[in-house]
């Protein structure tokens, strides 16, 4: 009997279930119960004579990353906005960011009334190209934001060098790289500030949440004020029943605080992060070998990488295969074979429907500003070329065993072998 692709009513490669994400840490339920009965559900609630879960997470996460300070926040987006404003970014300033990333990499810059300058990516790592960054710097440039995308660590040696030569702060967006390392240092600790997302899909999650880390006491204090309506923690705890946040009048902020429930969950999830990262890494290395045998090119990481984190696994199709088939048709066929979502890469930000500042009046700060924030003004050929060839999937599929990895490779081989069905 002829073999057909599952998308054409053939038998799929796999029908067994896949690992589910998020996976609650062993201590998560107890941590939630303790907060529930603590009488304090937020840092803006009264002090009860014990360290808040938020302060405990901040202390633990700072130590994990080898830095002096951590400021938790409501989301990765909030964390990145805190970082930008703490570095003095504001109206009309240019901020260099990669053209391939989640939409928040650009929308947060616009959100502080600055101007995103989107630059092209390194074709091997899919992260910010240092040469493109250097070429994009102007007198209006105020900061560089580098994203460690999918499962790669960007070239921090070169990017730190560019930032230092031009006297610019380097902000590391580590939303997809919790626990990754560059030359033995955790990502987020090389730049002036590192930001993280703890949204549902991330390898360290509390459903929603974020954090910013830094070695600078001054930057940390600014971010504390920015995330809590201009308030910060005092040097000494107050009497029980009183507020633990003090109104200093130093800097106006907004409410971007993490709840006590989220912070308590993150303390427990962090205990299991390294073990889960190691499992994903082992499975990804095997998958790299299996897919390379079929001519695919798994995403690479920069030479300084000493430990990778796999948030999204990404690989480019062989140069000579399925060149006349839309990438969405390829990923749709793989999804049908595996019963697990295989997706194209993010759309480049200058063509991404989610990044549309003209759709919101708050960014209409004059004709000149609107022209500067128009994403259509950018030309990013590497982003455009690579995203037509990339397949990606979520890290949950790497939390199983070797048989799961081999199922993925088998599905890819089947789709390549029966590519004629997709053309038809």
PDB file of N, CA and C in Angstrom, residues 191-231:
ATOM      1  N   UNK A 191      25.641  41.906  30.340  1.00  0.00           N
ATOM      2  CA  UNK A 191      25.170  43.246  30.034  1.00  0.00           C
ATOM      3  C   UNK A 191      25.000  44.084  31.285  1.00  0.00           C
ATOM      4  N   UNK A 192      24.639  45.341  31.082  1.00  0.00           N
ATOM      5  CA  UNK A 192      24.380  46.222  32.222  1.00  0.00           C
ATOM      6  C   UNK A 192      23.153  45.760  33.003  1.00  0.00           C
ATOM      7  N   UNK A 193      22.143  45.259  32.268  1.00  0.00           N
ATOM      8  CA  UNK A 193      20.935  44.698  32.873  1.00  0.00           C
ATOM      9  C   UNK A 193      20.540  43.471  32.056  1.00  0.00           C
ATOM     10  N   UNK A 194      20.060  42.443  32.737  1.00  0.00           N
ATOM     11  CA  UNK A 194      19.481  41.284  32.061  1.00  0.00           C
ATOM     12  C   UNK A 194      18.016  41.173  32.421  1.00  0.00           C
ATOM     13  N   UNK A 195      17.157  40.944  31.439  1.00  0.00           N
ATOM     14  CA  UNK A 195      15.725  40.828  31.706  1.00  0.00           C
ATOM     15  C   UNK A 195      15.215  39.440  31.361  1.00  0.00           C
ATOM     16  N   UNK A 196      14.189  39.009  32.098  1.00  0.00           N
ATOM     17  CA  UNK A 196      13.651  37.652  31.953  1.00  0.00           C
ATOM     18  C   UNK A 196      12.128  37.696  31.931  1.00  0.00           C
ATOM     19  N   UNK A 197      11.544  36.745  31.221  1.00  0.00           N
ATOM     20  CA  UNK A 197      10.099  36.518  31.251  1.00  0.00           C
ATOM     21  C   UNK A 197       9.831  35.192  31.936  1.00  0.00           C
ATOM     22  N   UNK A 198       8.786  35.146  32.757  1.00  0.00           N
ATOM     23  CA  UNK A 198       8.347  33.905  33.387  1.00  0.00           C
ATOM     24  C   UNK A 198       6.919  33.577  32.942  1.00  0.00           C
ATOM     25  N   UNK A 199       6.615  33.922  31.693  1.00  0.00           N
ATOM     26  CA  UNK A 199       5.310  33.621  31.098  1.00  0.00           C
ATOM     27  C   UNK A 199       5.139  32.100  30.970  1.00  0.00           C
ATOM     28  N   UNK A 200       3.918  31.674  30.799  1.00  0.00           N
ATOM     29  CA  UNK A 200       3.522  30.259  30.777  1.00  0.00           C
ATOM     30  C   UNK A 200       4.476  29.347  30.008  1.00  0.00           C
ATOM     31  N   UNK A 201       4.925  29.771  28.831  1.00  0.00           N
ATOM     32  CA  UNK A 201       5.691  28.876  27.965  1.00  0.00           C
ATOM     33  C   UNK A 201       7.160  28.780  28.333  1.00  0.00           C
ATOM     34  N   UNK A 202       7.660  29.679  29.201  1.00  0.00           N
ATOM     35  CA  UNK A 202       9.098  29.768  29.450  1.00  0.00           C
ATOM     36  C   UNK A 202       9.608  28.598  30.297  1.00  0.00           C
ATOM     37  N   UNK A 203      10.920  28.375  30.239  1.00  0.00           N
ATOM     38  CA  UNK A 203      11.497  27.234  30.961  1.00  0.00           C
ATOM     39  C   UNK A 203      11.472  27.450  32.480  1.00  0.00           C
ATOM     40  N   UNK A 204      11.356  28.700  32.908  1.00  0.00           N
ATOM     41  CA  UNK A 204      11.093  29.033  34.320  1.00  0.00           C
ATOM     42  C   UNK A 204       9.825  29.872  34.318  1.00  0.00           C
ATOM     43  N   UNK A 205       8.745  29.347  34.882  1.00  0.00           N
ATOM     44  CA  UNK A 205       7.463  30.014  34.719  1.00  0.00           C
ATOM     45  C   UNK A 205       6.644  30.076  35.997  1.00  0.00           C
ATOM     46  N   UNK A 206       5.853  31.141  36.088  1.00  0.00           N
ATOM     47  CA  UNK A 206       4.807  31.241  37.113  1.00  0.00           C
ATOM     48  C   UNK A 206       3.496  31.652  36.453  1.00  0.00           C
ATOM     49  N   UNK A 207       3.355  31.328  35.185  1.00  0.00           N
ATOM     50  CA  UNK A 207       2.175  31.706  34.413  1.00  0.00           C
ATOM     51  C   UNK A 207       2.397  33.031  33.731  1.00  0.00           C
ATOM     52  N   UNK A 208       2.593  34.079  34.509  1.00  0.00           N
ATOM     53  CA  UNK A 208       3.070  35.379  34.057  1.00  0.00           C
ATOM     54  C   UNK A 208       4.098  35.847  35.077  1.00  0.00           C
ATOM     55  N   UNK A 209       4.976  36.715  34.664  1.00  0.00           N
ATOM     56  CA  UNK A 209       5.982  37.231  35.576  1.00  0.00           C
ATOM     57  C   UNK A 209       7.245  37.602  34.836  1.00  0.00           C
ATOM     58  N   UNK A 210       8.151  38.261  35.545  1.00  0.00           N
ATOM     59  CA  UNK A 210       9.411  38.654  34.944  1.00  0.00           C
ATOM     60  C   UNK A 210      10.397  39.073  36.009  1.00  0.00           C
ATOM     61  N   UNK A 211      11.592  39.433  35.574  1.00  0.00           N
ATOM     62  CA  UNK A 211      12.623  39.909  36.504  1.00  0.00           C
ATOM     63  C   UNK A 211      13.703  40.616  35.714  1.00  0.00           C
ATOM     64  N   UNK A 212      14.375  41.548  36.370  1.00  0.00           N
ATOM     65  CA  UNK A 212      15.546  42.211  35.805  1.00  0.00           C
ATOM     66  C   UNK A 212      16.689  42.070  36.795  1.00  0.00           C
ATOM     67  N   UNK A 213      17.874  41.723  36.286  1.00  0.00           N
ATOM     68  CA  UNK A 213      19.032  41.528  37.154  1.00  0.00           C
ATOM     69  C   UNK A 213      20.137  42.498  36.767  1.00  0.00           C
ATOM     70  N   UNK A 214      20.963  42.863  37.735  1.00  0.00           N
ATOM     71  CA  UNK A 214      22.071  43.781  37.488  1.00  0.00           C
ATOM     72  C   UNK A 214      23.055  43.733  38.644  1.00  0.00           C
ATOM     73  N   UNK A 215      24.287  44.151  38.369  1.00  0.00           N
ATOM     74  CA  UNK A 215      25.275  44.329  39.438  1.00  0.00           C
ATOM     75  C   UNK A 215      25.311  45.769  39.926  1.00  0.00           C
ATOM     76  N   UNK A 216      24.550  46.642  39.274  1.00  0.00           N
ATOM     77  CA  UNK A 216      24.570  48.060  39.619  1.00  0.00           C
ATOM     78  C   UNK A 216      23.500  48.382  40.657  1.00  0.00           C
ATOM     79  N   UNK A 217      23.928  48.861  41.817  1.00  0.00           N
ATOM     80  CA  UNK A 217      22.968  49.246  42.855  1.00  0.00           C
ATOM     81  C   UNK A 217      22.107  50.414  42.393  1.00  0.00           C
ATOM     82  N   UNK A 218      22.689  51.333  41.626  1.00  0.00           N
ATOM     83  CA  UNK A 218      21.933  52.498  41.162  1.00  0.00           C
ATOM     84  C   UNK A 218      20.839  52.081  40.181  1.00  0.00           C
ATOM     85  N   UNK A 219      21.169  51.199  39.225  1.00  0.00           N
ATOM     86  CA  UNK A 219      20.161  50.733  38.267  1.00  0.00           C
ATOM     87  C   UNK A 219      19.076  49.925  38.978  1.00  0.00           C
ATOM     88  N   UNK A 220      19.463  49.092  39.930  1.00  0.00           N
ATOM     89  CA  UNK A 220      18.480  48.290  40.662  1.00  0.00           C
ATOM     90  C   UNK A 220      17.520  49.200  41.435  1.00  0.00           C
ATOM     91  N   UNK A 221      18.035  50.250  42.057  1.00  0.00           N
ATOM     92  CA  UNK A 221      17.172  51.156  42.818  1.00  0.00           C
ATOM     93  C   UNK A 221      16.195  51.885  41.893  1.00  0.00           C
ATOM     94  N   UNK A 222      16.678  52.299  40.726  1.00  0.00           N
ATOM     95  CA  UNK A 222      15.777  52.939  39.764  1.00  0.00           C
ATOM     96  C   UNK A 222      14.674  51.972  39.339  1.00  0.00           C
ATOM     97  N   UNK A 223      15.033  50.716  39.087  1.00  0.00           N
ATOM     98  CA  UNK A 223      14.023  49.748  38.651  1.00  0.00           C
ATOM     99  C   UNK A 223      13.039  49.424  39.762  1.00  0.00           C
ATOM    100  N   UNK A 224      13.497  49.402  41.011  1.00  0.00           N
ATOM    101  CA  UNK A 224      12.570  49.197  42.129  1.00  0.00           C
ATOM    102  C   UNK A 224      11.505  50.288  42.154  1.00  0.00           C
ATOM    103  N   UNK A 225      11.929  51.524  41.992  1.00  0.00           N
ATOM    104  CA  UNK A 225      10.976  52.634  41.980  1.00  0.00           C
ATOM    105  C   UNK A 225      10.031  52.553  40.784  1.00  0.00           C
ATOM    106  N   UNK A 226      10.579  52.224  39.627  1.00  0.00           N
ATOM    107  CA  UNK A 226       9.785  52.193  38.399  1.00  0.00           C
ATOM    108  C   UNK A 226       8.708  51.122  38.439  1.00  0.00           C
ATOM    109  N   UNK A 227       8.954  50.023  39.169  1.00  0.00           N
ATOM    110  CA  UNK A 227       7.980  48.932  39.150  1.00  0.00           C
ATOM    111  C   UNK A 227       6.936  49.032  40.271  1.00  0.00           C
ATOM    112  N   UNK A 228       7.099  49.929  41.245  1.00  0.00           N
ATOM    113  CA  UNK A 228       6.192  49.971  42.398  1.00  0.00           C
ATOM    114  C   UNK A 228       5.676  51.379  42.657  1.00  0.00           C
ATOM    115  N   UNK A 229       5.255  52.064  41.603  1.00  0.00           N
ATOM    116  CA  UNK A 229       4.666  53.404  41.730  1.00  0.00           C
ATOM    117  C   UNK A 229       5.561  54.380  42.471  1.00  0.00           C
ATOM    118  N   UNK A 230       6.870  54.261  42.229  1.00  0.00           N
ATOM    119  CA  UNK A 230       7.795  55.201  42.849  1.00  0.00           C
ATOM    120  C   UNK A 230       8.202  54.848  44.256  1.00  0.00           C
ATOM    121  N   UNK A 231       7.890  53.653  44.715  1.00  0.00           N
ATOM    122  CA  UNK A 231       8.247  53.216  46.073  1.00  0.00           C
ATOM    123  C   UNK A 231       9.331  52.144  46.005  1.00  0.00           C
TER     124      UNK A 231
END
